[in-house]
Amino acid sequence: MSTLYRDTAVVLRVQKLGEADRIVTLLTKRYGKIRAVAKGVRRTRSRWGARLEPFNHVDVQCYTGRSLDVITQCQTVDAFGSGVVADYSRYTAGCAILETADRIVSEEGGEPSLRVYLLLVGAIRALAGGERDSSLILDAFLLRAMSHAGWAPSISECARCAEQGPHRAFSVQGGGAVCERCRPPGSVTPSPETFTLLDALLHGDWDVADAAEPFTRRDTSGLVAAHLQWHMERQLRSLPLVERRAPERREPVTGGPHAG
């Protein structure tokens, strides 16, 4: 017997089905990740097909089907899509965020999926707002999502013996920061500023994160991506496409047109 239910959700991805339908993957607030059929939404007469696009935050009503649920109603809560797709760096970062959420959350729901849902809504809202560097938003989301999945890298203490840092070495395979005694072969030695930025992104200290230099942001992004993909055991398709664009910094003025 079919059951009708309603929830808020973020659209993670869509797939064509037949001539006019779509399969929509949604991360919902209460029911976790679901895949549902939206009938007729690819027709030009569809009243709500444009609402079921990636990045949008929607209120959906569905009923359970044999293999896939069926969407019967959809209302827009936040039209984040227009603010994200308008800028390439925000769009590519957003694609990596959606793909990560899709990979991390199972279709069983529960507390971890609720935390990722809330984290996802905040990240997409920040991207759509365009007031913060998209790379920082992406790396903060990845670190926090890994924390909810139990994969967060150790930053302030050794990942192997728990000795308090700060430590100089970082091992992706070893779980993050490692002391000199536990340091495995192949570890890297990020700058102290990189460890500071990792900690700031994980704990939401945006004053510190926004002040980070471009080279520190690049090094941090590399460690975050490597750590995530090590635990996922596969590469994110969207991550290599992310445009890492550091904010421009004005050079100090040393003289006027007649200087010298």
Tab-separated table of N, CA, C and O in Angstrom, residues 72-144:
chain	number	residue	atom	x	y	z
A	72	THR	N	4.599	14.054	-6.216
A	72	THR	CA	3.278	14.537	-6.622
A	72	THR	C	3.157	16.054	-6.514
A	72	THR	O	2.343	16.657	-7.213
A	73	GLN	N	3.932	16.682	-5.646
A	73	GLN	CA	3.916	18.137	-5.510
A	73	GLN	C	5.321	18.628	-5.198
A	73	GLN	O	6.117	17.910	-4.589
A	74	CYS	N	5.602	19.865	-5.570
A	74	CYS	CA	6.911	20.463	-5.272
A	74	CYS	C	6.768	21.976	-5.198
A	74	CYS	O	6.227	22.593	-6.122
A	75	GLN	N	7.239	22.538	-4.101
A	75	GLN	CA	7.248	23.986	-3.926
A	75	GLN	C	8.680	24.426	-3.615
A	75	GLN	O	9.418	23.735	-2.919
A	76	THR	N	9.068	25.585	-4.113
A	76	THR	CA	10.407	26.121	-3.866
A	76	THR	C	10.484	26.728	-2.471
A	76	THR	O	9.639	27.535	-2.091
A	77	VAL	N	11.501	26.323	-1.717
A	77	VAL	CA	11.807	26.944	-0.433
A	77	VAL	C	12.878	28.017	-0.633
A	77	VAL	O	12.726	29.160	-0.206
A	78	ASP	N	13.968	27.646	-1.296
A	78	ASP	CA	15.044	28.574	-1.646
A	78	ASP	C	15.531	28.219	-3.043
A	78	ASP	O	15.940	27.076	-3.290
A	79	ALA	N	15.506	29.196	-3.946
A	79	ALA	CA	15.980	28.967	-5.318
A	79	ALA	C	17.478	29.234	-5.378
A	79	ALA	O	17.939	30.230	-5.943
A	80	PHE	N	18.253	28.330	-4.790
A	80	PHE	CA	19.703	28.512	-4.740
A	80	PHE	C	20.361	28.336	-6.108
A	80	PHE	O	21.443	28.848	-6.351
A	81	GLY	N	19.725	27.567	-6.999
A	81	GLY	CA	20.358	27.216	-8.263
A	81	GLY	C	20.803	28.412	-9.070
A	81	GLY	O	21.911	28.439	-9.611
A	82	SER	N	19.950	29.437	-9.162
A	82	SER	CA	20.287	30.598	-9.994
A	82	SER	C	21.520	31.322	-9.481
A	82	SER	O	22.314	31.844	-10.257
A	83	GLY	N	21.700	31.369	-8.151
A	83	GLY	CA	22.861	32.042	-7.588
A	83	GLY	C	24.144	31.256	-7.703
A	83	GLY	O	25.236	31.827	-7.646
A	84	VAL	N	24.029	29.933	-7.872
A	84	VAL	CA	25.215	29.080	-7.957
A	84	VAL	C	25.705	28.946	-9.396
A	84	VAL	O	26.893	29.090	-9.682
A	85	VAL	N	24.789	28.677	-10.330
A	85	VAL	CA	25.202	28.406	-11.708
A	85	VAL	C	25.657	29.658	-12.437
A	85	VAL	O	26.254	29.570	-13.518
A	86	ALA	N	25.406	30.847	-11.875
A	86	ALA	CA	25.801	32.084	-12.543
A	86	ALA	C	27.304	32.315	-12.524
A	86	ALA	O	27.815	33.140	-13.278
A	87	ASP	N	28.038	31.609	-11.675
A	87	ASP	CA	29.485	31.805	-11.549
A	87	ASP	C	30.175	30.447	-11.628
A	87	ASP	O	29.792	29.512	-10.918
A	88	TYR	N	31.212	30.337	-12.484
A	88	TYR	CA	31.825	29.031	-12.719
A	88	TYR	C	32.476	28.467	-11.461
A	88	TYR	O	32.354	27.271	-11.171
A	89	SER	N	33.175	29.289	-10.701
A	89	SER	CA	33.844	28.772	-9.507
A	89	SER	C	32.830	28.307	-8.467
A	89	SER	O	33.019	27.281	-7.809
A	90	ARG	N	31.727	29.044	-8.318
A	90	ARG	CA	30.687	28.614	-7.379
A	90	ARG	C	30.003	27.348	-7.885
A	90	ARG	O	29.679	26.441	-7.101
A	91	TYR	N	29.778	27.291	-9.190
A	91	TYR	CA	29.100	26.119	-9.763
A	91	TYR	C	29.931	24.848	-9.594
A	91	TYR	O	29.411	23.809	-9.173
A	92	THR	N	31.225	24.908	-9.901
A	92	THR	CA	32.048	23.704	-9.790
A	92	THR	C	32.221	23.279	-8.332
A	92	THR	O	32.209	22.089	-8.013
A	93	ALA	N	32.361	24.259	-7.424
A	93	ALA	CA	32.422	23.919	-6.002
A	93	ALA	C	31.108	23.293	-5.552
A	93	ALA	O	31.091	22.323	-4.786
A	94	GLY	N	29.999	23.848	-6.029
A	94	GLY	CA	28.695	23.307	-5.677
A	94	GLY	C	28.496	21.885	-6.172
A	94	GLY	O	27.918	21.044	-5.467
A	95	CYS	N	28.966	21.597	-7.376
A	95	CYS	CA	28.861	20.239	-7.907
A	95	CYS	C	29.625	19.250	-7.030
A	95	CYS	O	29.155	18.130	-6.764
A	96	ALA	N	30.817	19.652	-6.566
A	96	ALA	CA	31.594	18.782	-5.681
A	96	ALA	C	30.885	18.586	-4.344
A	96	ALA	O	30.918	17.498	-3.758
A	97	ILE	N	30.214	19.611	-3.848
A	97	ILE	CA	29.465	19.510	-2.591
A	97	ILE	C	28.300	18.540	-2.750
A	97	ILE	O	28.079	17.661	-1.904
A	98	LEU	N	27.532	18.681	-3.835
A	98	LEU	CA	26.397	17.787	-4.056
A	98	LEU	C	26.855	16.342	-4.220
A	98	LEU	O	26.234	15.411	-3.667
A	99	GLU	N	27.929	16.137	-4.976
A	99	GLU	CA	28.409	14.766	-5.191
A	99	GLU	C	28.894	14.143	-3.891
A	99	GLU	O	28.645	12.960	-3.623
A	100	THR	N	29.559	14.928	-3.052
A	100	THR	CA	30.026	14.408	-1.766
A	100	THR	C	28.854	14.014	-0.876
A	100	THR	O	28.850	12.949	-0.252
A	101	ALA	N	27.839	14.878	-0.807
A	101	ALA	CA	26.658	14.558	-0.003
A	101	ALA	C	25.982	13.293	-0.518
A	101	ALA	O	25.547	12.437	0.270
A	102	ASP	N	25.916	13.142	-1.823
A	102	ASP	CA	25.307	11.964	-2.434
A	102	ASP	C	26.073	10.693	-2.079
A	102	ASP	O	25.489	9.638	-1.788
A	103	ARG	N	27.403	10.798	-2.046
A	103	ARG	CA	28.234	9.626	-1.750
A	103	ARG	C	28.215	9.261	-0.265
A	103	ARG	O	28.227	8.077	0.085
A	104	ILE	N	28.210	10.271	0.593
A	104	ILE	CA	28.352	10.023	2.030
A	104	ILE	C	27.069	9.493	2.655
A	104	ILE	O	27.096	8.621	3.524
A	105	VAL	N	25.922	10.026	2.218
A	105	VAL	CA	24.652	9.673	2.860
A	105	VAL	C	24.052	8.440	2.199
A	105	VAL	O	23.929	8.371	0.976
A	106	SER	N	23.655	7.488	3.006
A	106	SER	CA	22.963	6.303	2.500
A	106	SER	C	21.477	6.616	2.349
A	106	SER	O	21.012	7.709	2.678
A	107	GLU	N	20.710	5.653	1.871
A	107	GLU	CA	19.271	5.849	1.706
A	107	GLU	C	18.491	5.357	2.922
A	107	GLU	O	17.298	5.077	2.833
A	108	GLU	N	19.160	5.281	4.072
A	108	GLU	CA	18.508	4.776	5.273
A	108	GLU	C	18.084	5.883	6.228
A	108	GLU	O	17.391	5.638	7.211
A	109	GLY	N	18.503	7.125	5.982
A	109	GLY	CA	18.119	8.222	6.852
A	109	GLY	C	18.865	8.187	8.174
A	109	GLY	O	19.973	7.677	8.280
A	110	GLY	N	18.239	8.736	9.214
A	110	GLY	CA	18.859	8.733	10.532
A	110	GLY	C	19.591	10.022	10.834
A	110	GLY	O	19.649	10.955	10.034
A	111	GLU	N	20.223	10.064	11.998
A	111	GLU	CA	20.878	11.270	12.483
A	111	GLU	C	22.017	11.750	11.583
A	111	GLU	O	22.115	12.947	11.304
A	112	PRO	N	22.922	10.881	11.092
A	112	PRO	CA	23.994	11.401	10.219
A	112	PRO	C	23.461	12.108	8.983
A	112	PRO	O	24.006	13.128	8.564
A	113	SER	N	22.396	11.584	8.369
A	113	SER	CA	21.862	12.225	7.167
A	113	SER	C	21.240	13.578	7.492
A	113	SER	O	21.316	14.515	6.696
A	114	LEU	N	20.626	13.729	8.662
A	114	LEU	CA	20.079	15.019	9.074
A	114	LEU	C	21.194	16.043	9.220
A	114	LEU	O	21.061	17.192	8.781
A	115	ARG	N	22.303	15.649	9.821
A	115	ARG	CA	23.417	16.580	9.995
A	115	ARG	C	23.986	17.012	8.651
A	115	ARG	O	24.303	18.188	8.445
A	116	VAL	N	24.126	16.066	7.723
A	116	VAL	CA	24.649	16.422	6.403
A	116	VAL	C	23.649	17.291	5.650
A	116	VAL	O	24.035	18.220	4.937
A	117	TYR	N	22.364	17.017	5.802
A	117	TYR	CA	21.335	17.851	5.171
A	117	TYR	C	21.462	19.302	5.646
A	117	TYR	O	21.480	20.237	4.839
A	118	LEU	N	21.549	19.511	6.965
A	118	LEU	CA	21.672	20.865	7.497
A	118	LEU	C	22.965	21.534	7.040
A	118	LEU	O	22.989	22.726	6.707
A	119	LEU	N	24.039	20.751	7.004
A	119	LEU	CA	25.325	21.261	6.526
A	119	LEU	C	25.246	21.635	5.053
A	119	LEU	O	25.766	22.672	4.623
A	120	LEU	N	24.561	20.807	4.267
A	120	LEU	CA	24.424	21.045	2.834
A	120	LEU	C	23.627	22.312	2.559
A	120	LEU	O	24.015	23.131	1.709
A	121	VAL	N	22.518	22.503	3.254
A	121	VAL	CA	21.710	23.705	3.058
A	121	VAL	C	22.541	24.958	3.361
A	121	VAL	O	22.517	25.937	2.607
A	122	GLY	N	23.299	24.924	4.446
A	122	GLY	CA	24.138	26.072	4.789
A	122	GLY	C	25.210	26.345	3.753
A	122	GLY	O	25.478	27.504	3.409
A	123	ALA	N	25.838	25.273	3.230
A	123	ALA	CA	26.905	25.447	2.243
A	123	ALA	C	26.369	26.004	0.929
A	123	ALA	O	26.964	26.924	0.344
A	124	ILE	N	25.248	25.470	0.449
A	124	ILE	CA	24.683	25.955	-0.811
A	124	ILE	C	24.174	27.388	-0.657
A	124	ILE	O	24.300	28.214	-1.565
A	125	ARG	N	23.610	27.699	0.505
A	125	ARG	CA	23.166	29.079	0.750
A	125	ARG	C	24.368	30.034	0.705
A	125	ARG	O	24.279	31.124	0.128
A	126	ALA	N	25.479	29.643	1.313
A	126	ALA	CA	26.678	30.488	1.297
A	126	ALA	C	27.226	30.639	-0.114
A	126	ALA	O	27.658	31.736	-0.507
A	127	LEU	N	27.218	29.565	-0.895
A	127	LEU	CA	27.671	29.658	-2.286
A	127	LEU	C	26.797	30.611	-3.088
A	127	LEU	O	27.296	31.452	-3.836
A	128	ALA	N	25.488	30.459	-2.943
A	128	ALA	CA	24.559	31.289	-3.708
A	128	ALA	C	24.695	32.759	-3.322
A	128	ALA	O	24.503	33.651	-4.154
A	129	GLY	N	25.045	33.025	-2.054
A	129	GLY	CA	25.217	34.403	-1.618
A	129	GLY	C	26.412	35.093	-2.233
A	129	GLY	O	26.410	36.310	-2.414
A	130	GLY	N	27.450	34.321	-2.580
A	130	GLY	CA	28.613	34.870	-3.265
A	130	GLY	C	29.474	35.803	-2.452
A	130	GLY	O	30.303	36.523	-3.012
A	131	GLU	N	29.321	35.812	-1.127
A	131	GLU	CA	30.086	36.740	-0.301
A	131	GLU	C	31.373	36.134	0.247
A	131	GLU	O	32.170	36.839	0.871
A	132	ARG	N	31.588	34.847	0.042
A	132	ARG	CA	32.772	34.180	0.585
A	132	ARG	C	33.401	33.339	-0.521
A	132	ARG	O	32.722	32.852	-1.425
A	133	ASP	N	34.717	33.137	-0.437
A	133	ASP	CA	35.446	32.349	-1.428
A	133	ASP	C	34.852	30.945	-1.520
A	133	ASP	O	34.727	30.239	-0.517
A	134	SER	N	34.477	30.545	-2.718
A	134	SER	CA	33.820	29.251	-2.914
A	134	SER	C	34.722	28.084	-2.515
A	134	SER	O	34.233	27.042	-2.057
A	135	SER	N	36.038	28.235	-2.673
A	135	SER	CA	36.956	27.169	-2.277
A	135	SER	C	36.929	26.943	-0.775
A	135	SER	O	36.994	25.797	-0.302
A	136	LEU	N	36.839	28.029	-0.006
A	136	LEU	CA	36.760	27.896	1.445
A	136	LEU	C	35.453	27.213	1.854
A	136	LEU	O	35.436	26.373	2.755
A	137	ILE	N	34.358	27.588	1.205
A	137	ILE	CA	33.073	26.957	1.502
A	137	ILE	C	33.133	25.468	1.204
A	137	ILE	O	32.671	24.634	2.000
A	138	LEU	N	33.709	25.113	0.066
A	138	LEU	CA	33.828	23.707	-0.311
A	138	LEU	C	34.665	22.938	0.701
A	138	LEU	O	34.248	21.868	1.182
A	139	ASP	N	35.846	23.453	1.047
A	139	ASP	CA	36.721	22.721	1.960
A	139	ASP	C	36.107	22.604	3.357
A	139	ASP	O	36.256	21.585	4.023
A	140	ALA	N	35.410	23.650	3.801
A	140	ALA	CA	34.730	23.578	5.096
A	140	ALA	C	33.646	22.507	5.066
A	140	ALA	O	33.499	21.728	6.014
A	141	PHE	N	32.893	22.451	3.968
A	141	PHE	CA	31.850	21.420	3.856
A	141	PHE	C	32.466	20.020	3.856
A	141	PHE	O	31.970	19.119	4.551
A	142	LEU	N	33.534	19.830	3.086
A	142	LEU	CA	34.149	18.501	3.004
A	142	LEU	C	34.673	18.054	4.359
A	142	LEU	O	34.479	16.896	4.764
A	143	LEU	N	35.339	18.949	5.084
A	143	LEU	CA	35.872	18.593	6.402
A	143	LEU	C	34.754	18.234	7.372
A	143	LEU	O	34.830	17.249	8.106
A	144	ARG	N	33.688	19.020	7.383
A	144	ARG	CA	32.595	18.769	8.327
A	144	ARG	C	31.798	17.528	7.928
A	144	ARG	O	31.347	16.777	8.797
